[in-house]
Amino acid sequence: MKVVALISGGKDSCYNMMHCVQYGHTIVALANLKPKDGAAEELDSYMYQTVGHNAIDLYAQAMNLPLYRETIQGSSISQGKVYTELEEDEVEDLYRLLKKIKEDIPFEAISVGAILSNYQRVRVEHVCSRLGLSSLAYLWRRDQQELLSEMISSGIEAVLIKVAAMDLSPRHHLGLSISEVYSLMCKLKERYGSNICGEGGEYETFTLDCPDESEIIIHSDDAYAPVGFLHFKKMHLEDKEEASLQSCENLRCEESLEKLKIQTDNWNCIEIASDDMKVQRVTCTVPQRSQNFCNDSVGHSRSGDYIWVSGIYGQSTAKGKPLLIEDITRNVLHKLTEILNGLKADFHDAMIVHLFVKDMNNFAKVNSIYKSMLAVNPPARWNKKILLYCSPRLG
């Protein structure tokens, strides 16, 4: 898909762009929201990182991509779990920005570096729904310790440009790289429950090699958790040597198929290679699936207030006739609704849905049905293209 990347200059938006490229998408433009001219550099926005916004232009030049920017006019007014459109809310600034880009160039999705904030996810998806766009957030709900280590290993060079947490000092930690503070953030997680990737506002970053000049600005000189940020005074670009260029193909994908446990009774036969590389064929019995779902694989479990439901597969045919992907999606969601109702729950209680598809080209159709059948602000979708059995196209 053609993708517009929402960027703040930080590590998360950059790393999510790398994943978009790895999965075959094309970044066609960058988008950023900035403070009003003459306004404070740090807005303490619930939605947007504004520290370092004066270096975003160089970010776009380095990537040789068009940059679209919108001034943040609103503030955080609709702060509930469900977002309600209000003209004065800062979310509407994002809507205006993406609407303006869509009028200028064709694109189908946006890249978002969200990791943990459901507040941000709900609002970004609300905007995308209104504009007919998909939201690509490959970092969503990743283990933060693993994720930050992965960013460092992948060659992300980002420095701290804001700190606002216990044991993070503006005078000692601003300007340090994420690799230099990794061990400290792991300790702060154990000590205070801090977010290693800074998802609780502990710190913000900017992806670069090094700014030419910067100055420390103390935003709040609190004795326990002082808040400060870097203000870039002078920046420039440098050409990189060919050997230093990182390839997105080298990213480690945690969503590998090796982590999926596939039962062998779904296979007609298995080819087993012995040490001498001679291939044996072992025939397996495949249960007949006369119903619309592989019901013998559906299961659920409960632990305290949490419920897990798994193994719902949508069949591509019914009574010998092929089904449209939209109908398959409706059948799957109806089945899931029945199971949840039997457990005295419903989709309002859902936190995340893992959705596996046989062909990612069908995602837009699947997502449109998903959103139309569920309430406003449906739960997050984790989507993966895999080889599905029982002849389904979605599970």
Tab-separated table of C-alpha atoms in Angstrom:
chain	number	residue	atom	x	y	z
A	1	MET	CA	0.000	0.000	0.000
A	2	LYS	CA	0.956	3.631	-0.401
A	3	VAL	CA	1.585	4.983	3.083
A	4	VAL	CA	1.890	8.428	4.658
A	5	ALA	CA	4.053	8.265	7.781
A	6	LEU	CA	3.071	10.279	10.837
A	7	ILE	CA	6.381	11.424	12.296
A	8	SER	CA	7.502	13.252	15.382
A	9	GLY	CA	11.196	12.740	14.706
A	10	GLY	CA	11.347	10.125	17.458
A	11	LYS	CA	12.512	6.526	17.447
A	12	ASP	CA	9.056	4.911	17.356
A	13	SER	CA	7.723	6.628	14.232
A	14	CYS	CA	11.039	5.976	12.490
A	15	TYR	CA	11.143	2.285	13.407
A	16	ASN	CA	7.530	1.755	12.360
A	17	MET	CA	8.367	3.253	8.952
A	18	MET	CA	11.158	0.696	8.627
A	19	HIS	CA	8.631	-2.072	9.252
A	20	CYS	CA	6.275	-0.633	6.634
A	21	VAL	CA	9.059	-0.802	4.054
A	22	GLN	CA	10.005	-4.313	5.159
A	23	TYR	CA	6.448	-5.537	4.631
A	24	GLY	CA	6.345	-4.180	1.088
A	25	HIS	CA	4.555	-0.859	1.591
A	26	THR	CA	5.744	2.383	-0.015
A	27	ILE	CA	6.214	5.551	2.034
A	28	VAL	CA	4.985	8.369	-0.219
A	29	ALA	CA	5.023	11.315	2.201
A	30	LEU	CA	5.656	12.407	5.774
A	31	ALA	CA	3.153	14.198	8.021
A	32	ASN	CA	3.749	16.188	11.186
A	33	LEU	CA	1.800	18.430	13.546
A	34	LYS	CA	3.612	21.411	15.034
A	35	PRO	CA	2.924	24.167	17.598
A	36	LYS	CA	1.710	27.586	16.528
A	37	ASP	CA	4.384	30.088	15.540
A	38	GLY	CA	5.629	31.782	18.673
A	39	ALA	CA	4.045	29.166	20.955
A	40	ALA	CA	5.966	27.101	23.491
A	41	GLU	CA	7.981	24.283	21.932
A	42	GLU	CA	6.691	21.766	24.499
A	43	LEU	CA	2.886	21.660	24.495
A	44	ASP	CA	2.417	18.690	26.847
A	45	SER	CA	0.006	17.323	24.255
A	46	TYR	CA	-1.786	14.019	24.879
A	47	MET	CA	-1.449	13.219	21.168
A	48	TYR	CA	1.692	14.717	19.681
A	49	GLN	CA	5.395	15.072	20.430
A	50	THR	CA	6.360	18.667	19.714
A	51	VAL	CA	9.864	18.906	21.184
A	52	GLY	CA	12.347	18.889	18.295
A	53	HIS	CA	9.749	19.970	15.727
A	54	ASN	CA	12.143	22.590	14.315
A	55	ALA	CA	14.347	19.792	12.927
A	56	ILE	CA	11.558	17.905	11.122
A	57	ASP	CA	12.271	19.672	7.807
A	58	LEU	CA	15.748	18.117	7.717
A	59	TYR	CA	14.211	14.734	8.482
A	60	ALA	CA	12.154	15.005	5.274
A	61	GLN	CA	15.142	16.218	3.256
A	62	ALA	CA	17.197	13.257	4.431
A	63	MET	CA	14.478	10.855	3.249
A	64	ASN	CA	13.816	12.803	0.026
A	65	LEU	CA	10.065	12.745	0.675
A	66	PRO	CA	7.433	15.494	0.665
A	67	LEU	CA	6.547	16.793	4.127
A	68	TYR	CA	3.046	17.973	5.040
A	69	ARG	CA	2.567	19.911	8.267
A	70	GLU	CA	-0.417	21.263	10.159
A	71	THR	CA	-0.459	23.651	13.088
A	72	ILE	CA	-1.950	22.331	16.319
A	73	GLN	CA	-4.914	24.627	16.917
A	74	GLY	CA	-6.890	22.559	19.406
A	75	SER	CA	-6.276	20.959	22.773
A	76	SER	CA	-7.215	17.713	24.524
A	77	ILE	CA	-10.933	18.274	25.096
A	78	SER	CA	-12.557	14.895	24.397
A	79	GLN	CA	-10.555	12.831	26.890
A	80	GLY	CA	-12.912	9.895	27.398
A	81	LYS	CA	-12.392	6.270	26.405
A	82	VAL	CA	-14.583	6.887	23.338
A	83	TYR	CA	-13.598	9.847	21.187
A	84	THR	CA	-16.320	12.337	20.262
A	85	GLU	CA	-15.685	14.756	17.401
A	86	LEU	CA	-15.184	18.291	18.672
A	87	GLU	CA	-13.924	21.054	16.404
A	88	GLU	CA	-11.707	22.469	19.167
A	89	ASP	CA	-10.008	19.131	19.935
A	90	GLU	CA	-6.427	18.600	18.753
A	91	VAL	CA	-7.462	15.331	17.088
A	92	GLU	CA	-9.307	17.367	14.465
A	93	ASP	CA	-5.969	18.932	13.497
A	94	LEU	CA	-4.801	15.449	12.495
A	95	TYR	CA	-8.014	14.956	10.511
A	96	ARG	CA	-7.467	18.211	8.614
A	97	LEU	CA	-3.849	17.308	7.901
A	98	LEU	CA	-4.596	13.860	6.476
A	99	LYS	CA	-7.612	15.157	4.554
A	100	LYS	CA	-5.402	17.806	2.949
A	101	ILE	CA	-2.797	15.198	1.983
A	102	LYS	CA	-5.464	12.895	0.553
A	103	GLU	CA	-6.691	15.690	-1.685
A	104	ASP	CA	-3.136	16.119	-2.962
A	105	ILE	CA	-1.766	12.584	-3.377
A	106	PRO	CA	-3.279	9.071	-3.364
A	107	PHE	CA	-2.525	6.853	-0.364
A	108	GLU	CA	-4.300	4.079	1.526
A	109	ALA	CA	-2.721	3.884	4.969
A	110	ILE	CA	-0.762	5.764	7.584
A	111	SER	CA	2.268	4.625	9.567
A	112	VAL	CA	1.917	5.173	13.323
A	113	GLY	CA	4.592	4.548	15.956
A	114	ALA	CA	2.107	3.838	18.758
A	115	ILE	CA	3.196	1.211	21.278
A	116	LEU	CA	0.998	1.407	24.363
A	117	SER	CA	-1.351	4.417	24.390
A	118	ASN	CA	-4.915	3.271	23.770
A	119	TYR	CA	-5.909	6.940	23.998
A	120	GLN	CA	-3.847	7.687	20.880
A	121	ARG	CA	-4.823	4.488	19.052
A	122	VAL	CA	-8.550	5.142	19.424
A	123	ARG	CA	-8.215	8.684	18.095
A	124	VAL	CA	-5.930	7.829	15.186
A	125	GLU	CA	-8.252	5.010	14.105
A	126	HIS	CA	-11.258	7.324	14.455
A	127	VAL	CA	-9.634	9.742	11.998
A	128	CYS	CA	-8.648	6.898	9.663
A	129	SER	CA	-12.188	5.535	9.689
A	130	ARG	CA	-13.583	8.907	8.624
A	131	LEU	CA	-11.084	9.134	5.757
A	132	GLY	CA	-11.202	5.495	4.624
A	133	LEU	CA	-7.593	4.802	5.639
A	134	SER	CA	-5.856	1.906	7.375
A	135	SER	CA	-3.585	2.418	10.376
A	136	LEU	CA	-0.311	0.456	10.351
A	137	ALA	CA	1.119	0.182	13.875
A	138	TYR	CA	3.639	-2.659	13.872
A	139	LEU	CA	4.989	-1.784	17.333
A	140	TRP	CA	1.624	-1.990	19.078
A	141	ARG	CA	1.775	-3.788	22.448
A	142	ARG	CA	5.277	-5.105	21.857
A	143	ASP	CA	7.370	-5.975	24.919
A	144	GLN	CA	9.173	-2.681	25.504
A	145	GLN	CA	12.457	-4.092	26.767
A	146	GLU	CA	12.701	-6.381	23.763
A	147	LEU	CA	11.560	-3.616	21.405
A	148	LEU	CA	14.096	-1.005	22.531
A	149	SER	CA	16.889	-3.575	22.330
A	150	GLU	CA	15.718	-4.445	18.819
A	151	MET	CA	15.727	-0.786	17.770
A	152	ILE	CA	19.303	-0.405	18.966
A	153	SER	CA	20.389	-3.595	17.175
A	154	SER	CA	18.676	-2.409	13.973
A	155	GLY	CA	20.833	0.726	13.819
A	156	ILE	CA	18.382	3.336	15.104
A	157	GLU	CA	20.447	6.297	16.359
A	158	ALA	CA	18.178	8.363	18.579
A	159	VAL	CA	18.984	10.714	21.450
A	160	LEU	CA	16.898	11.807	24.412
A	161	ILE	CA	15.527	15.309	23.852
A	162	LYS	CA	13.113	15.385	26.796
A	163	VAL	CA	13.115	13.710	30.217
A	164	ALA	CA	10.322	13.767	32.797
A	165	ALA	CA	10.742	10.906	35.258
A	166	MET	CA	12.326	9.869	38.523
A	167	ASP	CA	16.103	9.358	38.209
A	168	LEU	CA	16.236	10.971	34.762
A	169	SER	CA	18.047	14.293	34.974
A	170	PRO	CA	17.930	16.964	32.245
A	171	ARG	CA	21.540	17.886	32.987
A	172	HIS	CA	22.828	14.318	32.897
A	173	HIS	CA	20.666	12.373	30.454
A	174	LEU	CA	19.539	14.782	27.719
A	175	GLY	CA	21.527	14.131	24.557
A	176	LEU	CA	22.377	10.540	25.471
A	177	SER	CA	21.544	7.843	22.925
A	178	ILE	CA	18.979	5.121	23.531
A	179	SER	CA	21.810	2.586	23.688
A	180	GLU	CA	23.445	4.615	26.466
A	181	VAL	CA	20.289	4.736	28.610
A	182	TYR	CA	19.007	1.223	27.853
A	183	SER	CA	20.440	-0.368	31.003
A	184	LEU	CA	19.224	2.530	33.144
A	185	MET	CA	15.678	2.286	31.761
A	186	CYS	CA	15.633	-1.455	32.529
A	187	LYS	CA	16.605	-0.636	36.129
A	188	LEU	CA	13.945	2.079	36.372
A	189	LYS	CA	11.350	-0.416	35.197
A	190	GLU	CA	12.257	-2.710	38.087
A	191	ARG	CA	12.503	0.175	40.562
A	192	TYR	CA	9.456	2.276	39.683
A	193	GLY	CA	7.592	0.400	36.959
A	194	SER	CA	8.796	2.912	34.364
A	195	ASN	CA	8.139	2.318	30.659
A	196	ILE	CA	11.405	1.330	28.987
A	197	CYS	CA	10.369	2.887	25.667
A	198	GLY	CA	9.125	6.051	27.379
A	199	GLU	CA	5.444	5.302	26.766
A	200	GLY	CA	4.482	6.901	30.062
A	201	GLY	CA	6.118	10.197	29.105
A	202	GLU	CA	9.382	9.322	30.860
A	203	TYR	CA	11.379	10.592	27.888
A	204	GLU	CA	11.138	11.560	24.225
A	205	THR	CA	13.695	11.079	21.474
A	206	PHE	CA	14.827	12.413	18.132
A	207	THR	CA	16.356	10.182	15.481
A	208	LEU	CA	19.621	11.630	14.160
A	209	ASP	CA	23.360	11.329	14.168
A	210	CYS	CA	23.955	14.502	16.186
A	211	PRO	CA	22.616	18.063	16.249
A	212	ASP	CA	25.296	20.715	15.744
A	213	GLU	CA	24.234	22.825	18.715
A	214	SER	CA	21.573	22.486	21.368
A	215	GLU	CA	20.684	23.965	24.717
A	216	ILE	CA	18.983	22.491	27.778
A	217	ILE	CA	15.693	24.120	28.743
A	218	ILE	CA	14.292	23.286	32.190
A	219	HIS	CA	10.521	22.929	31.794
A	220	SER	CA	9.846	22.070	35.464
A	221	ASP	CA	12.616	22.030	38.085
A	222	ASP	CA	10.866	19.489	40.333
A	223	ALA	CA	13.125	18.101	43.059
A	224	TYR	CA	12.146	14.468	42.394
A	225	ALA	CA	11.373	14.344	38.676
A	226	PRO	CA	12.629	17.485	36.922
A	227	VAL	CA	11.364	18.012	33.379
A	228	GLY	CA	13.679	19.349	30.710
A	229	PHE	CA	14.158	19.198	26.958
A	230	LEU	CA	16.725	19.975	24.289
A	231	HIS	CA	16.178	22.875	21.928
A	232	PHE	CA	18.060	22.432	18.641
A	233	LYS	CA	19.779	25.681	17.689
A	234	LYS	CA	21.669	24.527	14.602
A	235	MET	CA	21.390	21.360	12.477
A	236	HIS	CA	22.717	20.072	9.169
A	237	LEU	CA	22.621	16.963	6.966
A	238	GLU	CA	25.546	14.747	6.009
A	239	ASP	CA	25.812	12.115	3.298
A	240	LYS	CA	26.221	8.590	4.613
A	241	GLU	CA	28.714	6.105	3.277
A	242	GLU	CA	27.203	3.188	1.390
A	243	ALA	CA	28.464	0.717	3.978
A	244	SER	CA	26.622	2.521	6.771
A	245	LEU	CA	23.188	2.314	5.159
A	246	GLN	CA	20.860	-0.030	7.010
A	247	SER	CA	18.547	-2.371	5.133
A	248	CYS	CA	14.983	-2.822	6.337
A	249	GLU	CA	15.303	-6.457	5.289
A	250	ASN	CA	17.530	-7.031	8.310
A	251	LEU	CA	14.780	-6.257	10.830
A	252	ARG	CA	13.995	-9.066	13.212
A	253	CYS	CA	10.321	-9.990	12.931
A	254	GLU	CA	8.903	-11.240	16.193
A	255	GLU	CA	5.727	-12.286	14.410
A	256	SER	CA	7.517	-15.232	12.789
A	257	LEU	CA	5.599	-18.337	11.845
A	258	GLU	CA	7.993	-20.390	13.953
A	259	LYS	CA	6.113	-19.116	17.001
A	260	LEU	CA	2.808	-20.475	15.701
A	261	LYS	CA	1.902	-23.985	16.796
A	262	ILE	CA	0.247	-25.707	13.834
A	263	GLN	CA	-1.489	-29.031	14.493
A	264	THR	CA	-0.529	-31.760	12.054
A	265	ASP	CA	-4.081	-33.111	11.797
A	266	ASN	CA	-4.883	-30.184	9.522
A	267	TRP	CA	-2.493	-31.476	6.844
A	268	ASN	CA	-3.287	-34.091	4.194
A	269	CYS	CA	0.313	-35.241	4.328
A	270	ILE	CA	3.631	-34.161	5.776
A	271	GLU	CA	6.985	-34.388	4.072
A	272	ILE	CA	9.636	-35.412	6.619
A	273	ALA	CA	13.312	-35.101	5.668
A	274	SER	CA	15.652	-37.475	7.528
A	275	ASP	CA	19.378	-36.946	8.073
A	276	ASP	CA	20.222	-38.442	4.694
A	277	MET	CA	17.732	-35.981	3.113
A	278	LYS	CA	15.457	-38.752	1.876
A	279	VAL	CA	11.880	-37.521	1.947
A	280	GLN	CA	9.165	-39.660	3.486
A	281	ARG	CA	5.466	-38.965	3.115
A	282	VAL	CA	3.253	-39.573	6.118
A	283	THR	CA	-0.484	-39.621	5.488
A	284	CYS	CA	-2.716	-37.977	8.086
A	285	THR	CA	-6.459	-38.197	8.569
A	286	VAL	CA	-8.188	-34.893	7.948
A	287	PRO	CA	-11.551	-34.368	9.692
A	288	GLN	CA	-14.357	-33.393	7.341
A	289	ARG	CA	-15.567	-29.806	7.795
A	290	SER	CA	-19.195	-29.693	6.759
A	291	GLN	CA	-20.028	-26.572	8.758
A	292	ASN	CA	-19.070	-22.996	8.098
A	293	PHE	CA	-16.388	-23.044	10.815
A	294	CYS	CA	-13.704	-25.428	12.028
A	295	ASN	CA	-15.581	-25.662	15.323
A	296	ASP	CA	-13.441	-28.435	16.768
A	297	SER	CA	-10.559	-25.948	16.964
A	298	VAL	CA	-12.496	-23.190	18.761
A	299	GLY	CA	-11.516	-22.778	22.385
A	300	HIS	CA	-11.631	-20.310	25.222
A	301	SER	CA	-10.026	-19.868	28.615
A	302	ARG	CA	-10.463	-17.529	31.544
A	303	SER	CA	-8.032	-16.149	34.118
A	304	GLY	CA	-9.489	-13.698	36.602
A	305	ASP	CA	-11.144	-10.894	34.636
A	306	TYR	CA	-9.465	-11.899	31.344
A	307	ILE	CA	-10.942	-14.147	28.653
A	308	TRP	CA	-9.143	-15.615	25.638
A	309	VAL	CA	-11.080	-16.973	22.642
A	310	SER	CA	-9.188	-18.633	19.793
A	311	GLY	CA	-9.471	-20.903	16.797
A	312	ILE	CA	-12.343	-19.334	14.840
A	313	TYR	CA	-11.890	-19.924	11.109
A	314	GLY	CA	-14.056	-18.566	8.325
A	315	GLN	CA	-14.690	-20.940	5.423
A	316	SER	CA	-14.443	-19.692	1.860
A	317	THR	CA	-17.442	-21.735	0.678
A	318	ALA	CA	-20.947	-22.504	1.890
A	319	LYS	CA	-23.134	-25.233	0.392
A	320	GLY	CA	-20.591	-25.620	-2.388
A	321	LYS	CA	-20.684	-21.960	-3.383
A	322	PRO	CA	-17.826	-19.473	-2.875
A	323	LEU	CA	-18.307	-16.717	-0.322
A	324	LEU	CA	-17.157	-13.136	-0.601
A	325	ILE	CA	-14.497	-12.087	1.894
A	326	GLU	CA	-17.038	-9.655	3.394
A	327	ASP	CA	-19.440	-12.542	4.102
A	328	ILE	CA	-16.638	-14.643	5.583
A	329	THR	CA	-15.743	-11.784	7.903
A	330	ARG	CA	-19.354	-11.360	9.038
A	331	ASN	CA	-19.613	-15.094	9.763
A	332	VAL	CA	-16.428	-15.048	11.845
A	333	LEU	CA	-17.528	-12.020	13.864
A	334	HIS	CA	-21.022	-13.448	14.416
A	335	LYS	CA	-19.459	-16.661	15.710
A	336	LEU	CA	-17.140	-14.730	18.019
A	337	THR	CA	-20.089	-12.678	19.282
A	338	GLU	CA	-22.018	-15.867	20.111
A	339	ILE	CA	-19.079	-17.236	22.084
A	340	LEU	CA	-18.566	-13.973	23.987
A	341	ASN	CA	-22.272	-13.743	24.816
A	342	GLY	CA	-22.138	-17.287	26.172
A	343	LEU	CA	-19.324	-16.131	28.457
A	344	LYS	CA	-21.409	-13.102	29.533
A	345	ALA	CA	-19.151	-10.698	27.646
A	346	ASP	CA	-19.289	-8.700	24.425
A	347	PHE	CA	-17.072	-6.676	22.085
A	348	HIS	CA	-17.216	-3.657	24.384
A	349	ASP	CA	-14.951	-5.665	26.700
A	350	ALA	CA	-12.426	-6.613	23.988
A	351	MET	CA	-8.874	-5.261	24.247
A	352	ILE	CA	-7.282	-6.727	21.106
A	353	VAL	CA	-8.225	-9.050	18.237
A	354	HIS	CA	-5.649	-11.201	16.442
A	355	LEU	CA	-6.757	-11.484	12.820
A	356	PHE	CA	-5.029	-13.850	10.388
A	357	VAL	CA	-5.668	-13.530	6.654
A	358	LYS	CA	-4.557	-15.553	3.678
A	359	ASP	CA	-4.179	-12.514	1.404
A	360	MET	CA	-3.377	-9.043	2.802
A	361	ASN	CA	-4.959	-7.530	-0.313
A	362	ASN	CA	-8.267	-8.367	1.369
A	363	PHE	CA	-7.436	-6.408	4.525
A	364	ALA	CA	-9.326	-3.243	3.544
A	365	LYS	CA	-12.513	-5.246	2.888
A	366	VAL	CA	-12.112	-7.200	6.122
A	367	ASN	CA	-11.447	-4.044	8.105
A	368	SER	CA	-14.495	-2.258	6.674
A	369	ILE	CA	-16.794	-5.059	7.875
A	370	TYR	CA	-14.978	-5.226	11.209
A	371	LYS	CA	-15.610	-1.535	11.834
A	372	SER	CA	-19.193	-1.572	10.548
A	373	MET	CA	-20.254	-4.469	12.791
A	374	LEU	CA	-18.632	-3.190	15.970
A	375	ALA	CA	-19.250	-0.116	18.077
A	376	VAL	CA	-17.397	3.168	17.776
A	377	ASN	CA	-13.662	2.767	18.417
A	378	PRO	CA	-13.415	-1.047	17.948
A	379	PRO	CA	-10.588	-2.935	19.698
A	380	ALA	CA	-7.135	-2.999	18.119
A	381	ARG	CA	-6.498	-5.502	15.339
A	382	TRP	CA	-3.216	-7.421	15.096
A	383	ASN	CA	-3.111	-8.638	11.498
A	384	LYS	CA	-0.844	-11.263	9.951
A	385	LYS	CA	-0.748	-12.978	6.584
A	386	ILE	CA	-0.194	-16.722	7.028
A	387	LEU	CA	-0.908	-20.005	5.255
A	388	LEU	CA	-4.316	-20.962	6.632
A	389	TYR	CA	-5.729	-24.446	6.715
A	390	CYS	CA	-9.332	-25.771	6.563
A	391	SER	CA	-9.443	-23.824	3.251
A	392	PRO	CA	-10.257	-20.518	4.935
A	393	ARG	CA	-9.249	-17.056	3.863
A	394	LEU	CA	-9.614	-15.556	7.317
A	395	GLY	CA	-9.260	-16.824	10.874
